[in-house]
């Protein structure tokens, strides 16, 4: 019987991808993902350390999970409790000290070793507890097993694919370079293989992930034999070249059946010409970009070690819009960074007004232990709160007017999951807007055109084209089902919902 594995994922999409890969690594040991911690044989908390009291939240969740472990023990069984991710990396052994019921702590770069770690923890009579937060010289990507089509949490029409990890930029507020380690790009061939398998398993949209995804510079075997003289002998070699993200996206867009590509998260410094050009001429690359700017003040940007100014950001946006006029932009903002004055904050509001964002995330600065900015004199919390409220009001108004402008338009929507209401499906527009529509469940995974009727603060709702084609699909279906499937599709006698 399969052992039950419950993984709780916090934070970014990269953690969602990692959690699915942890499930893949543990599958040969007989573990299968479940949706509840009750009765689990192993629980993994895959944690995030980016902001506010992250460690404390993990310790209190560990306190709540103790009950499940005790229940298992009382029933004569054993549950393993593990902490993974960036809090594990930052706290390491401290977690074992403070939470005696935790068995295993491992960081984002060591989860390919899970089978050995689990073996060590379970293999002896005496209780063994372990922490492995090293940065191994080997890349985990070279050692992970092939992903399984139904690995926990990263399956379906829209999936994540990690292409790059770590960061060498060392922004003065950020823990990522310390928890995820140095920048690493996966080779092109590995990424192509994984993307092709994802499409075969039903993916229609892939979001390429990296802490700094547009810094991607992966090795590509060109397959062009080159002659290299070694002494008297001449031997053929395959030339290895490095590709940037723009080139990789062009190659991925060639995969049959892959209709949508996105990437996140990007740094303005790495928006090179090739990537900007790809936005103009790769139709599968969606017209939406999350490009964090953090602040509109040059003084603050310099103190953050961002290495670009506010006008550089404005120019990048201009070039992106020249390449793809309808591109929708999103960003991250930090308010109340140490030393931020009212004037600096006004510069952020003015950048937001100039650019116009379709959506954005904004945060109060949170001092992260071990980062340079944590030691600087801090802005009062009340000031941070006031600035955050002002910024969010402006961003919210921009998002609302962007959504309003969609009303009355037909938008292609990839139906990704059931909606909250019965008979409803939910998906995303090309511009990342959540769209709800009444539709039969068999349209899951299809790209359909939806006429947008209403804009809500964070989403849109609309209707399918009422007329149907001979195969029963709504007349405005972007993705045709494969020919042999189409003939089996029952007719939509009830008409579209
Ligand atoms: N690599 C991306 C970039 O260069 O902008 C950002 C990745 S970071 C994981 C996600 C976001 O968390 C950042 O853009 C920033 O706005 C926010 N963030 C990171 N550290 C923070 C801190 N100490 N306080 C508040 N927000 C923070
Ligand atoms: Fe963190 Fe992004 Fe800066 Fe890297 S570039 S240090 S991930 S904010």
Coordinates of N, CA, C and O in Angstrom, one line a residue, residues 150-249:
X150 N 1.8 13.0 -12.9 CA 0.9 13.4 -11.9 C 1.5 13.8 -10.6 O 0.9 13.6 -9.6
X151 N 2.8 14.2 -10.6 CA 3.5 14.6 -9.4 C 2.7 15.7 -8.7 O 2.2 16.6 -9.4
X152 N 2.6 15.7 -7.4 CA 1.8 16.6 -6.6 C 1.9 18.1 -6.9 O 2.9 18.7 -6.8
X153 N 0.8 18.6 -7.3 CA 0.6 20.1 -7.3 C 1.2 20.8 -8.6 O 1.1 22.0 -8.6
X154 N 1.8 20.1 -9.5 CA 2.3 20.8 -10.7 C 1.8 20.0 -11.9 O 2.7 19.6 -12.7
X155 N 0.5 19.8 -12.1 CA 0.0 19.1 -13.2 C -1.2 19.8 -13.8 O -1.6 20.8 -13.2
X156 N -1.6 19.4 -14.9 CA -2.8 20.0 -15.5 C -2.4 20.9 -16.7 O -1.3 20.8 -17.2
X157 N -3.4 21.7 -17.2 CA -3.1 22.5 -18.4 C -2.0 23.6 -18.3 O -1.4 23.9 -19.3
X158 N -1.8 24.1 -17.1 CA -0.9 25.1 -16.9 C 0.1 24.7 -15.8 O -0.3 24.4 -14.7
X159 N 1.4 24.6 -16.2 CA 2.4 24.1 -15.2 C 3.6 25.0 -15.1 O 3.8 25.8 -16.0
X160 N 4.4 24.8 -14.1 CA 5.7 25.5 -13.9 C 6.9 24.7 -14.3 O 6.9 23.4 -14.1
X161 N 7.9 25.3 -14.8 CA 9.1 24.6 -15.1 C 10.3 25.5 -14.7 O 10.5 26.6 -15.2
X162 N 11.1 25.0 -13.7 CA 12.2 25.8 -13.2 C 13.4 25.7 -14.3 O 13.8 24.6 -14.6
X163 N 13.8 26.8 -14.7 CA 14.9 26.8 -15.7 C 16.2 27.4 -15.1 O 17.3 27.2 -15.6
X164 N 16.0 28.2 -14.0 CA 17.1 28.9 -13.5 C 16.9 29.0 -12.0 O 15.7 29.0 -11.5
X165 N 18.0 29.0 -11.2 CA 17.8 29.1 -9.8 C 18.9 29.9 -9.1 O 20.0 30.0 -9.7
X166 N 18.6 30.4 -8.0 CA 19.6 31.2 -7.2 C 19.8 32.6 -7.8 O 19.2 33.0 -8.8
X167 N 20.6 33.4 -7.1 CA 20.8 34.8 -7.5 C 22.2 35.3 -7.1 O 22.6 35.0 -5.9
X168 N 22.8 36.0 -8.0 CA 24.1 36.7 -7.6 C 24.0 38.2 -7.5 O 25.0 38.9 -7.4
X169 N 22.7 38.7 -7.4 CA 22.6 40.2 -7.5 C 22.7 40.8 -6.1 O 23.1 42.0 -6.0
X170 N 22.4 40.1 -5.0 CA 22.6 40.7 -3.7 C 21.9 42.0 -3.5 O 22.6 43.0 -3.1
X171 N 20.6 42.1 -3.8 CA 19.9 43.4 -3.4 C 20.0 43.4 -1.9 O 19.9 42.4 -1.2
X172 N 20.1 44.6 -1.3 CA 20.5 44.7 0.1 C 19.3 44.3 1.0 O 19.6 44.2 2.2
X173 N 18.1 44.1 0.5 CA 17.0 43.7 1.4 C 16.7 42.2 1.3 O 15.9 41.7 2.1
X174 N 17.3 41.5 0.4 CA 16.8 40.2 0.0 C 17.6 39.0 0.5 O 18.9 39.0 0.5
X175 N 16.9 37.9 1.0 CA 17.6 36.7 1.5 C 17.9 35.7 0.4 O 18.7 34.7 0.7
X176 N 17.3 35.9 -0.8 CA 17.4 34.8 -1.8 C 18.9 34.3 -2.1 O 19.2 33.1 -2.1
X177 N 19.9 35.2 -2.2 CA 21.2 34.8 -2.5 C 21.8 33.9 -1.4 O 22.6 33.0 -1.7
X178 N 21.3 34.1 -0.2 CA 21.8 33.3 0.9 C 21.0 32.0 1.1 O 21.6 31.0 1.5
X179 N 19.7 31.9 0.7 CA 19.0 30.7 0.9 C 19.0 29.8 -0.3 O 18.9 28.6 -0.2
X180 N 19.0 30.4 -1.5 CA 19.0 29.6 -2.7 C 20.3 29.4 -3.3 O 20.5 28.6 -4.2
X181 N 21.3 30.3 -2.9 CA 22.7 30.1 -3.4 C 22.9 30.8 -4.7 O 22.1 31.6 -5.2
X182 N 24.0 30.4 -5.3 CA 24.5 31.1 -6.5 C 23.6 30.8 -7.7 O 23.0 29.8 -7.8
X183 N 23.7 31.7 -8.7 CA 22.8 31.5 -9.9 C 23.3 30.3 -10.7 O 24.5 30.0 -10.9
X184 N 22.3 29.5 -11.2 CA 22.5 28.3 -11.9 C 21.5 28.2 -13.0 O 20.3 28.4 -12.8
X185 N 21.9 28.0 -14.3 CA 20.9 27.8 -15.4 C 21.0 26.3 -15.8 O 22.1 25.8 -16.1
X186 N 19.8 25.7 -16.0 CA 19.8 24.3 -16.5 C 20.1 24.3 -18.0 O 19.8 25.2 -18.8
X187 N 20.8 23.2 -18.5 CA 21.1 23.1 -19.9 C 19.8 23.1 -20.7 O 18.7 22.6 -20.3
X188 N 19.9 23.6 -22.0 CA 18.7 23.7 -22.9 C 18.1 22.3 -23.1 O 16.8 22.2 -23.0
X189 N 18.9 21.3 -23.3 CA 18.4 20.0 -23.7 C 17.5 19.5 -22.5 O 16.4 18.8 -22.8
X190 N 17.9 19.7 -21.3 CA 17.1 19.2 -20.1 C 15.8 19.9 -20.1 O 14.7 19.2 -19.8
X191 N 15.8 21.2 -20.3 CA 14.5 22.0 -20.3 C 13.6 21.5 -21.4 O 12.4 21.3 -21.2
X192 N 14.2 21.4 -22.6 CA 13.3 21.0 -23.8 C 12.7 19.6 -23.5 O 11.5 19.4 -23.7
X193 N 13.5 18.7 -22.9 CA 12.9 17.3 -22.6 C 11.8 17.4 -21.6 O 10.7 16.8 -21.8
X194 N 12.0 18.2 -20.6 CA 11.0 18.3 -19.5 C 9.7 19.0 -20.1 O 8.6 18.5 -19.8
X195 N 9.9 20.0 -20.9 CA 8.8 20.7 -21.5 C 8.0 19.8 -22.4 O 6.7 19.7 -22.4
X196 N 8.7 19.0 -23.2 CA 8.0 18.1 -24.1 C 7.2 17.0 -23.3 O 6.0 16.7 -23.7
X197 N 7.8 16.5 -22.2 CA 7.0 15.6 -21.4 C 5.8 16.2 -20.8 O 4.7 15.6 -20.7
X198 N 5.9 17.5 -20.4 CA 4.8 18.2 -19.8 C 3.7 18.3 -20.8 O 2.5 18.2 -20.4
X199 N 4.0 18.7 -22.0 CA 3.0 18.8 -23.0 C 2.3 17.5 -23.4 O 1.1 17.4 -23.5
X200 N 3.1 16.4 -23.4 CA 2.6 15.1 -23.7 C 1.6 14.7 -22.5 O 0.6 14.1 -22.8
X201 N 1.9 15.2 -21.3 CA 1.0 14.9 -20.2 C -0.2 15.8 -20.1 O -1.0 15.7 -19.2
X202 N -0.3 16.7 -21.0 CA -1.5 17.6 -21.0 C -1.3 19.1 -20.8 O -2.3 19.8 -20.8
X203 N -0.1 19.5 -20.6 CA 0.1 20.9 -20.4 C -0.1 21.7 -21.7 O 0.3 21.3 -22.8
X204 N -0.7 22.9 -21.6 CA -0.9 23.7 -22.8 C -0.2 25.0 -22.6 O 0.2 25.7 -23.5
X205 N 0.1 25.3 -21.3 CA 0.8 26.5 -20.9 C 1.9 26.2 -20.0 O 1.7 25.4 -19.0
X206 N 3.1 26.7 -20.2 CA 4.3 26.5 -19.3 C 4.8 27.9 -18.8 O 5.0 28.8 -19.7
X207 N 4.9 28.0 -17.5 CA 5.6 29.2 -17.0 C 7.0 28.9 -16.6 O 7.2 28.0 -15.7
X208 N 7.9 29.5 -17.2 CA 9.3 29.2 -16.9 C 9.7 30.0 -15.6 O 9.4 31.2 -15.4
X209 N 10.3 29.3 -14.7 CA 10.6 29.9 -13.4 C 12.1 30.1 -13.1 O 12.9 29.3 -13.6
X210 N 12.4 31.1 -12.3 CA 13.7 31.3 -11.8 C 13.6 32.5 -10.8 O 12.8 33.4 -11.0
X211 N 14.5 32.5 -9.8 CA 14.5 33.7 -9.0 C 14.9 34.9 -9.8 O 14.5 36.0 -9.5
X212 N 15.6 34.7 -10.8 CA 16.0 35.8 -11.7 C 16.0 35.2 -13.1 O 17.0 35.0 -13.8
X213 N 14.8 34.8 -13.6 CA 14.7 33.9 -14.7 C 15.3 34.5 -16.0 O 15.8 33.8 -16.8
X214 N 15.3 35.8 -16.1 CA 15.8 36.4 -17.4 C 17.3 36.6 -17.3 O 17.9 37.0 -18.3
X215 N 17.9 36.1 -16.2 CA 19.4 36.0 -16.2 C 19.8 34.7 -16.8 O 21.0 34.3 -16.8
X216 N 18.8 33.9 -17.2 CA 19.1 32.5 -17.8 C 20.2 32.6 -18.8 O 20.2 33.4 -19.7
X217 N 21.2 31.7 -18.6 CA 22.2 31.5 -19.6 C 22.6 30.0 -19.6 O 23.6 29.7 -19.1
X218 N 21.8 29.2 -20.3 CA 22.0 27.8 -20.3 C 22.8 27.3 -21.4 O 22.8 27.9 -22.5
X219 N 23.5 26.2 -21.2 CA 24.3 25.5 -22.2 C 23.4 24.9 -23.3 O 22.5 24.2 -22.9
X220 N 23.8 25.1 -24.5 CA 23.0 24.5 -25.6 C 24.0 23.8 -26.5 O 25.0 24.4 -27.0
X221 N 23.8 22.5 -26.7 CA 24.6 21.7 -27.6 C 24.1 22.1 -29.0 O 23.0 21.8 -29.3
X222 N 24.9 22.7 -29.9 CA 24.4 23.1 -31.2 C 24.3 21.9 -32.1 O 23.7 22.0 -33.1
X223 N 25.1 20.9 -31.8 CA 25.1 19.7 -32.7 C 25.9 19.9 -34.0 O 25.9 19.1 -34.9
X224 N 26.6 21.1 -34.0 CA 27.4 21.3 -35.2 C 28.8 20.8 -34.9 O 29.5 21.2 -34.0
X225 N 29.3 19.8 -35.6 CA 30.6 19.2 -35.3 C 31.7 20.3 -35.6 O 31.7 21.0 -36.6
X226 N 32.6 20.4 -34.7 CA 33.7 21.4 -34.9 C 35.0 20.6 -34.7 O 35.1 19.7 -34.0
X227 N 36.0 20.9 -35.6 CA 37.3 20.2 -35.5 C 38.2 20.8 -34.5 O 38.3 22.0 -34.4
X228 N 38.7 20.0 -33.6 CA 39.6 20.5 -32.6 C 40.9 19.7 -32.7 O 40.9 18.4 -32.7
X229 N 42.0 20.3 -32.8 CA 43.3 19.6 -32.9 C 43.8 19.3 -31.6 O 43.9 20.1 -30.7
X230 N 44.0 18.0 -31.4 CA 44.7 17.5 -30.1 C 46.0 16.8 -30.6 O 45.9 15.7 -31.0
X231 N 47.1 17.5 -30.5 CA 48.3 17.0 -31.0 C 48.2 16.7 -32.4 O 47.7 17.5 -33.2
X232 N 48.6 15.5 -32.9 CA 48.5 15.2 -34.3 C 47.1 14.8 -34.7 O 46.7 14.8 -35.8
X233 N 46.2 14.4 -33.7 CA 44.9 13.9 -34.0 C 43.9 15.0 -34.1 O 43.9 16.0 -33.4
X234 N 42.9 14.7 -34.9 CA 41.8 15.7 -35.1 C 40.5 14.9 -34.6 O 40.3 13.8 -35.1
X235 N 39.7 15.5 -33.7 CA 38.5 14.8 -33.4 C 37.3 15.8 -33.5 O 37.4 17.0 -33.3
X236 N 36.1 15.2 -33.7 CA 34.9 16.0 -33.9 C 34.3 16.2 -32.5 O 34.3 15.4 -31.7
X237 N 33.9 17.4 -32.3 CA 33.3 17.7 -31.0 C 32.0 18.5 -31.2 O 31.8 19.1 -32.3
X238 N 31.0 18.3 -30.3 CA 29.8 19.1 -30.4 C 30.1 20.4 -29.7 O 30.5 20.5 -28.6
X239 N 29.8 21.5 -30.4 CA 30.0 22.8 -29.9 C 28.9 23.2 -28.9 O 27.8 23.1 -29.1
X240 N 29.4 23.6 -27.7 CA 28.4 24.0 -26.7 C 28.3 25.5 -26.7 O 29.3 26.2 -26.7
X241 N 27.1 26.1 -26.7 CA 26.9 27.5 -26.7 C 26.0 27.9 -25.6 O 25.4 27.0 -25.0
X242 N 26.0 29.1 -25.2 CA 25.1 29.6 -24.2 C 24.0 30.3 -24.8 O 24.2 31.2 -25.6
X243 N 22.8 30.0 -24.3 CA 21.6 30.7 -24.8 C 21.0 31.5 -23.7 O 21.0 31.1 -22.5
X244 N 20.5 32.7 -24.1 CA 19.7 33.5 -23.1 C 18.2 33.1 -23.1 O 17.8 32.2 -23.9
X245 N 17.4 33.8 -22.3 CA 16.0 33.3 -22.2 C 15.2 33.5 -23.5 O 14.4 32.7 -23.8
X246 N 15.5 34.6 -24.2 CA 14.8 34.9 -25.5 C 15.0 33.7 -26.4 O 14.0 33.3 -27.1
X247 N 16.2 33.2 -26.6 CA 16.5 32.1 -27.5 C 15.8 30.9 -27.0 O 15.2 30.1 -27.8
X248 N 15.8 30.6 -25.7 CA 15.2 29.4 -25.2 C 13.7 29.5 -25.4 O 13.1 28.5 -25.8
X249 N 13.1 30.7 -25.3 CA 11.6 30.8 -25.5 C 11.3 30.5 -26.9 O 10.3 29.8 -27.2

